[in-house]
Coordinates of C-alpha atoms in Angstrom, one line a residue:
X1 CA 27.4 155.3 27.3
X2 CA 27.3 154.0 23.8
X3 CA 23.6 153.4 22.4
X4 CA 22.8 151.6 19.2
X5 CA 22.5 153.6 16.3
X6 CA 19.6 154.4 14.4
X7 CA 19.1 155.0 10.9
X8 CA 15.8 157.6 11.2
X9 CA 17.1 159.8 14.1
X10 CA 20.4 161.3 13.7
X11 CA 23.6 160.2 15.2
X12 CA 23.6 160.6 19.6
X13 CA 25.6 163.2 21.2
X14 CA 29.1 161.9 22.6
X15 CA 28.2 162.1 25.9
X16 CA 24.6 161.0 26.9
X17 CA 23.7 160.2 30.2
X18 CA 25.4 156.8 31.4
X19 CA 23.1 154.5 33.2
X20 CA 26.0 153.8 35.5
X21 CA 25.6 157.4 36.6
X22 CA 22.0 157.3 37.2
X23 CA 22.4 154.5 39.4
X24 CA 25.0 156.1 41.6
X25 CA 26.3 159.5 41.0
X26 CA 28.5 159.6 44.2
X27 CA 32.2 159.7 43.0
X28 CA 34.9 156.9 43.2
X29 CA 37.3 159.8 44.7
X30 CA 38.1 163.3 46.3
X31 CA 39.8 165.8 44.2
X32 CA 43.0 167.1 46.1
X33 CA 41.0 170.4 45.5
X34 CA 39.3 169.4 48.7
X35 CA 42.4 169.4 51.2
X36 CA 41.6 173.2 51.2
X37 CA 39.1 173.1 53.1
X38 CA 41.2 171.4 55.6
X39 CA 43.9 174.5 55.8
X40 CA 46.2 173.5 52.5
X41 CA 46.9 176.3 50.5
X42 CA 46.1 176.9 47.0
X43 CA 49.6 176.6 45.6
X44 CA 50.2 173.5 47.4
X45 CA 47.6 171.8 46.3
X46 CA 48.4 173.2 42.5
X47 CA 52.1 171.4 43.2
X48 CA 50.5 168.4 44.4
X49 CA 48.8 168.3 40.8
X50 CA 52.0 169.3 38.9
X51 CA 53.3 166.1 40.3
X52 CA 50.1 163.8 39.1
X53 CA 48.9 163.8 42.3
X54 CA 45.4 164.2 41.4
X55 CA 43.4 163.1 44.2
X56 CA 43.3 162.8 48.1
X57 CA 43.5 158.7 47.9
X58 CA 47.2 159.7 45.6
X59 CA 48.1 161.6 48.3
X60 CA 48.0 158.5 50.7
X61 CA 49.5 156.6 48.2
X62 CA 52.4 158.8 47.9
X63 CA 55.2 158.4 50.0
X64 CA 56.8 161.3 52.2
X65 CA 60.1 160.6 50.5
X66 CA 58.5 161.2 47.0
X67 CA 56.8 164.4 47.9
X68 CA 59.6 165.8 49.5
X69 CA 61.0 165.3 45.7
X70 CA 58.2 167.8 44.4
X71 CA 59.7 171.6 44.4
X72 CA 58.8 173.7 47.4
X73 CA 57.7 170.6 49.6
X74 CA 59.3 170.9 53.2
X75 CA 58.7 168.3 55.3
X76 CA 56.0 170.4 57.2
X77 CA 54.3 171.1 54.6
X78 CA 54.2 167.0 53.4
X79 CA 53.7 166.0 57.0
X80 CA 50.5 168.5 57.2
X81 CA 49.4 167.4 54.1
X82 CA 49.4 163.8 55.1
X83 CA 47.4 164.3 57.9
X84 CA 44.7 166.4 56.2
X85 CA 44.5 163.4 53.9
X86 CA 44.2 161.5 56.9
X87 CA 41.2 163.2 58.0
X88 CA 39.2 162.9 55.0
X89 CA 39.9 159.3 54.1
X90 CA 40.2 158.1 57.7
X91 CA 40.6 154.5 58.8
X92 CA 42.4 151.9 55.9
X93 CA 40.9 149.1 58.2
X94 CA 37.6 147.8 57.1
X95 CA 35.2 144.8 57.6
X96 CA 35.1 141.9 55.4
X97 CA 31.8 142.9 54.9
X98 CA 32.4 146.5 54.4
X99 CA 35.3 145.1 51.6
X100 CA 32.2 143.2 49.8
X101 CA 30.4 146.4 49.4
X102 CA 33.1 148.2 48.3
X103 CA 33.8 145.2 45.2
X104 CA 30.1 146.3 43.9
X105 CA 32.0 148.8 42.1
X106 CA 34.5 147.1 40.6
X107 CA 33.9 147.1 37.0
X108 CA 33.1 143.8 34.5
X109 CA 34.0 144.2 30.7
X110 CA 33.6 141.7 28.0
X111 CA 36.2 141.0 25.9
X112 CA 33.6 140.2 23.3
X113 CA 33.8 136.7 23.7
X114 CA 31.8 135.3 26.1
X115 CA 33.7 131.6 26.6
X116 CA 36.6 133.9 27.8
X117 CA 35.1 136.6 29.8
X118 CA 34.5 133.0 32.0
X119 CA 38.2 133.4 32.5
X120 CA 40.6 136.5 32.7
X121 CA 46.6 140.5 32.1
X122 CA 46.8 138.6 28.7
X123 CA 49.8 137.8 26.5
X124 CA 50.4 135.9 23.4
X125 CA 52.3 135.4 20.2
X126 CA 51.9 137.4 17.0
X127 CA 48.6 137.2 15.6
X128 CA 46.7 136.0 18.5
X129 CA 44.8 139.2 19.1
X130 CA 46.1 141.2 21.5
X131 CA 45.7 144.4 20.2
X132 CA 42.2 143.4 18.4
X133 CA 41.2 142.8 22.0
X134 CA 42.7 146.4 23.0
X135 CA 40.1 147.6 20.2
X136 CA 37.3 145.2 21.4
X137 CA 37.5 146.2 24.2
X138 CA 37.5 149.7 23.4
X139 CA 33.9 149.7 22.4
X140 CA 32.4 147.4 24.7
X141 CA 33.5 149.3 27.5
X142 CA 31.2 152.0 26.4
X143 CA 28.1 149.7 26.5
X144 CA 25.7 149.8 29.3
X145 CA 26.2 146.9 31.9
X146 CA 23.8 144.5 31.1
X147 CA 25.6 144.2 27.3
X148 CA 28.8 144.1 29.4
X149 CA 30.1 147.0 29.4
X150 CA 30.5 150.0 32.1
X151 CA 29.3 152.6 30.2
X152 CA 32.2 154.9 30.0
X153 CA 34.9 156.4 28.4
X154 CA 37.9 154.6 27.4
X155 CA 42.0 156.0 27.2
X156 CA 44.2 154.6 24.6
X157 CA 48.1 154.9 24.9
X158 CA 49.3 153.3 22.2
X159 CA 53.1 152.4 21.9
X160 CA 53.4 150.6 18.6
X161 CA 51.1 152.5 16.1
X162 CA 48.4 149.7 16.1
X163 CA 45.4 151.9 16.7
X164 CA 42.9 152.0 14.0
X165 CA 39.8 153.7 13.9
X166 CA 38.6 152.0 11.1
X167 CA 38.4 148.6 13.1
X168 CA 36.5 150.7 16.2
X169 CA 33.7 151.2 13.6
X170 CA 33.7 147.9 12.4
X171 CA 33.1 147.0 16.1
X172 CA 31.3 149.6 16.7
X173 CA 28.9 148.0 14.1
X174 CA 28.7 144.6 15.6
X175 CA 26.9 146.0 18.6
X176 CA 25.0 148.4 16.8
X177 CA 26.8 151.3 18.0
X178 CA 27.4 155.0 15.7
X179 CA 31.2 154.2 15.3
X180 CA 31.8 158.4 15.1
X181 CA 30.1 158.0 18.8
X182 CA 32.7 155.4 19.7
X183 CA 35.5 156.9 18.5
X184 CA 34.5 160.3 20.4
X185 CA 33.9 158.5 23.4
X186 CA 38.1 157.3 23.3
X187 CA 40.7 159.5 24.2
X188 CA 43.6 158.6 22.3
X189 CA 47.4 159.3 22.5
X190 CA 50.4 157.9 20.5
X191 CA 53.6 157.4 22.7
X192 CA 57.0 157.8 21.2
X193 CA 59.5 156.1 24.2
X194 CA 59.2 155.4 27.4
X195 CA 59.8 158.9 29.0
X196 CA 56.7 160.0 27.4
X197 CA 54.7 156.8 27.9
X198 CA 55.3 157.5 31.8
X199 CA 53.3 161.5 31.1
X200 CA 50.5 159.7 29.2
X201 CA 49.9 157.7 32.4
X202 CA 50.7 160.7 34.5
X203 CA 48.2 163.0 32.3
X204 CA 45.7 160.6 32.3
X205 CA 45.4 161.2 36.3
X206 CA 44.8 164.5 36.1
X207 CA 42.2 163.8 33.0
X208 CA 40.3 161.1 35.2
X209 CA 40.3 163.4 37.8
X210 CA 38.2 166.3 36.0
X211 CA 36.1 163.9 33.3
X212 CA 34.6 160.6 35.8
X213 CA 33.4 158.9 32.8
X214 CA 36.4 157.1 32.3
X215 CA 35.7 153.5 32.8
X216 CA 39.1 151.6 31.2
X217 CA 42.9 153.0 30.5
X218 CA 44.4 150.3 28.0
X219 CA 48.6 150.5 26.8
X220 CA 49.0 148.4 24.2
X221 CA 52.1 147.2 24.1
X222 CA 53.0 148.5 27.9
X223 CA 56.9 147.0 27.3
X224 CA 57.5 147.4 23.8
X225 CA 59.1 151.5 24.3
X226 CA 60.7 149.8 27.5
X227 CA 62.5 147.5 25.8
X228 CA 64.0 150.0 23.3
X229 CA 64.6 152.4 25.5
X230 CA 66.4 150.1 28.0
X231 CA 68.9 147.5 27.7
X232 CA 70.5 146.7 31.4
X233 CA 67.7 144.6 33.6
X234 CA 68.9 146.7 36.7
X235 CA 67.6 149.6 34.8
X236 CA 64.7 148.4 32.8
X237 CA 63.2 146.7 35.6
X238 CA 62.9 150.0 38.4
X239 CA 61.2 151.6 35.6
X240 CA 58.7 148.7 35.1
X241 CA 57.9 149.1 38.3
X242 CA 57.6 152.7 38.5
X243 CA 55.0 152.5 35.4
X244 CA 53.3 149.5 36.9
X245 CA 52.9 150.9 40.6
X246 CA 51.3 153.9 38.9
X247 CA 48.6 152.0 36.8
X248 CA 48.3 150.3 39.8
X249 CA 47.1 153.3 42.2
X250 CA 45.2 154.5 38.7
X251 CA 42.8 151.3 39.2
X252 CA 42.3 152.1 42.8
X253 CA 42.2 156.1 42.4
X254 CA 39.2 156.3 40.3
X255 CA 37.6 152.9 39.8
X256 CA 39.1 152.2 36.2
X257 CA 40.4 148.8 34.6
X258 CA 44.0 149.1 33.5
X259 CA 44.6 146.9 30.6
X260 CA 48.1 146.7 30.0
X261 CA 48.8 145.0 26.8
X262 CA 51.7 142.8 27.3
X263 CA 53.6 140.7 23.8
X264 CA 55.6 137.7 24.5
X265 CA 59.0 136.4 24.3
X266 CA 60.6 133.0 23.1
X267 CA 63.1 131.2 25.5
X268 CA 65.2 128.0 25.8
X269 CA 62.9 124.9 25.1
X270 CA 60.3 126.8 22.8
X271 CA 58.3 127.9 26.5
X272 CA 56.2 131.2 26.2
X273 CA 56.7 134.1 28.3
X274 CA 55.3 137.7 29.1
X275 CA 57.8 140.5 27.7
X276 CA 58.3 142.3 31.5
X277 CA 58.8 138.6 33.4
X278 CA 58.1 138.7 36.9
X279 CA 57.8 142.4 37.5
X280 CA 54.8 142.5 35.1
X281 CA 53.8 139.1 36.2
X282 CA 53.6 140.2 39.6
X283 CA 51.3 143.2 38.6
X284 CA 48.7 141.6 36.8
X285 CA 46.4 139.0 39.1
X286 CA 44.7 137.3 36.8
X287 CA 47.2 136.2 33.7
X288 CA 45.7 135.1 30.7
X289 CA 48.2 133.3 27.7
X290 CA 47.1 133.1 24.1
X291 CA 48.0 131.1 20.9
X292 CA 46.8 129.9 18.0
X293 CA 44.9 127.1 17.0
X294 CA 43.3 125.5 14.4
X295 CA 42.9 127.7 10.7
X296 CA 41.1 130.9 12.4
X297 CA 40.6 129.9 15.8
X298 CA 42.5 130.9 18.9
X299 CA 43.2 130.0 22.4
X300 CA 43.2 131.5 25.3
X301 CA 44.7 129.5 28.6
X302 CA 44.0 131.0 32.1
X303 CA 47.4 131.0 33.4
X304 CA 46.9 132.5 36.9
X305 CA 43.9 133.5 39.0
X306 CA 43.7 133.8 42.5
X307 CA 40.0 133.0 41.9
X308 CA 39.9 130.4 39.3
X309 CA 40.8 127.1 38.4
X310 CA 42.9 126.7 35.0
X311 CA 41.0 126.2 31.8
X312 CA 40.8 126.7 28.0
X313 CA 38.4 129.3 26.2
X314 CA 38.4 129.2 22.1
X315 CA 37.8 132.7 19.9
X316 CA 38.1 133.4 17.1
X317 CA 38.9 137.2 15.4
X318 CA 36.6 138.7 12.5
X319 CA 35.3 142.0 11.7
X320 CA 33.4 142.3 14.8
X321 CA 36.8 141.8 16.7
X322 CA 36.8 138.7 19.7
X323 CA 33.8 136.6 19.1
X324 CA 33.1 133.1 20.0
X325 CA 33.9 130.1 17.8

């Protein structure tokens, strides 16, 4: 969506036409708007929404037993529901081949450092960029493809107070981009604990639902509330995996890259481990780990791919956020 600035003509409006959308303007989903015309009422549906279910693919998602939670579902009304959503998404079965086509879509974003984007969920000590990448990746996701981006909008939850849109226009300026563009084009929220971290995620359904721009949701730091909020592991961990699940059926709902910004722990013997352990390990397939190196540079180790062999990538961090060594 983003277009490089120029100095004679002034600044682009905040929403020009995407190349992505020229290329295929058929959506990534149906709107649960749609089950009416398969005999679900109005107020049905607008309970199916109060409840972040946003779209029909939620709905199959959603389990019976969580609907039957929503106020005024009976379990006719669920049960009629689920076959509607049924009808319109029909078979989950499909052919490898069918799968490959369906993959086109799946979105490729530079982290602005092209030795890693030959790798990639990333975690790290302090100083090794995590959040910089958050920001990074913040601008190149509104770049056209063959700059790598997906020319799209990008949501910000941000947990810590890290955000600064001082650094999106110094990235902005990097790629030649109007930073007041960039910073239109992200939709930005500051969570206070993890209560209201979980109605960010949950808003940001219904939000992707009405504006198909969105191309990337990023929480940076997606444990740090968690942690606070939460000191028992039986406790902490069903809510991981609550928030999780949902950024989960996010990605699949509407085609958009969650990038959950995890931080790091120390353990016995000086090891290196994601804040979140297995739960969050568990969620994220590819797992990137990053430390320092030498004076400026950093290193980012592919941890875990189920397409990739281990290996090293070196970056460094500078005005222009991730760059290459």
């Amino acid at each position: 969506m983003a277009r490089a600035a120029s100095s004679a003509a002034p600044p682009p409006p905040s929403r020009p036409d995407s190349p992505v959308e020229e290329a295929d303007e058929t959506p990534y989903f149906d709107s649960v708007d749609e089950l009416q015309q398969h005999g679900i009422n109005v107020q049905d549906i607008l309970k199916l929404k109060a409840a972040a279910i946003n779209t029909v693919s939620g709905v199959s998602m959603t389990t019976r037993k969580q609907m039957l939670k929503i106020k005024g579902m009976s379990e006719a009304k669920v049960e009629k529901i689920k076959e509607a959503a049924h009808k319109m998404i029909g078979s989950s079965f499909a052919t490898g081949l069918e799968l490959q086509e369906k993959r086109k879509r799946v979105l490729i974003i530079s982290t602005g450092s092209k030795f890693v984007d030959a790798m990639l969920g990333v975690y790290g000590e302090y100083r090794t960029g995590k959040t910089q990448l958050a920001h990074t990746m913040s601008v190149v996701a509104q770049l056209p493809p063959d700059l790598g981006g997906a020319a799209g909008k990008v949501a910000y939850i941000d947990t810590e107070g890290t955000f600064r849109p001082d650094r999106i226009k110094s990235i902005a300026d990097r790629f030649g981009v109007n930073g007041d563009m960039a910073l239109e084009n992200i939709l930005y929220a500051r969570a206070f604990n993890s209560e209201h971290q979980m109605e960010l995620i949950n808003e940001c359904s219904q939000r992707f639902a009405e504006d198909k721009d969105f191309r990337l949701l990023i929480v940076d730091s997606i444990m740090a509330l968690f942690r606070v909020d939460f000191s028992g592991r039986g406790e902490l961990s069903e809510r991981q995996q609550k928030m999780l699940s949902k950024l989960s059926k996010l990605s699949e709902e509407f085609n958009v890259s969650p990038d959950p910004g995890a931080t790091m722990t120390f353990v016995a013997g000086g090891a290196l481990k994601p804040i979140g352990g297995h739960i969050l390990s568990h969620a994220s397939a590819t797992r990137i780990f990053l430390r320092k190196g030498r004076a400026e540079e950093r290193v980012a180790k592919l941890v875990d791919s189920p397409d990739k062999p281990e290996s090293e990538a070196s970056y460094k961090l500078d005005e222009g956020g991730w760059a290459d060594v």
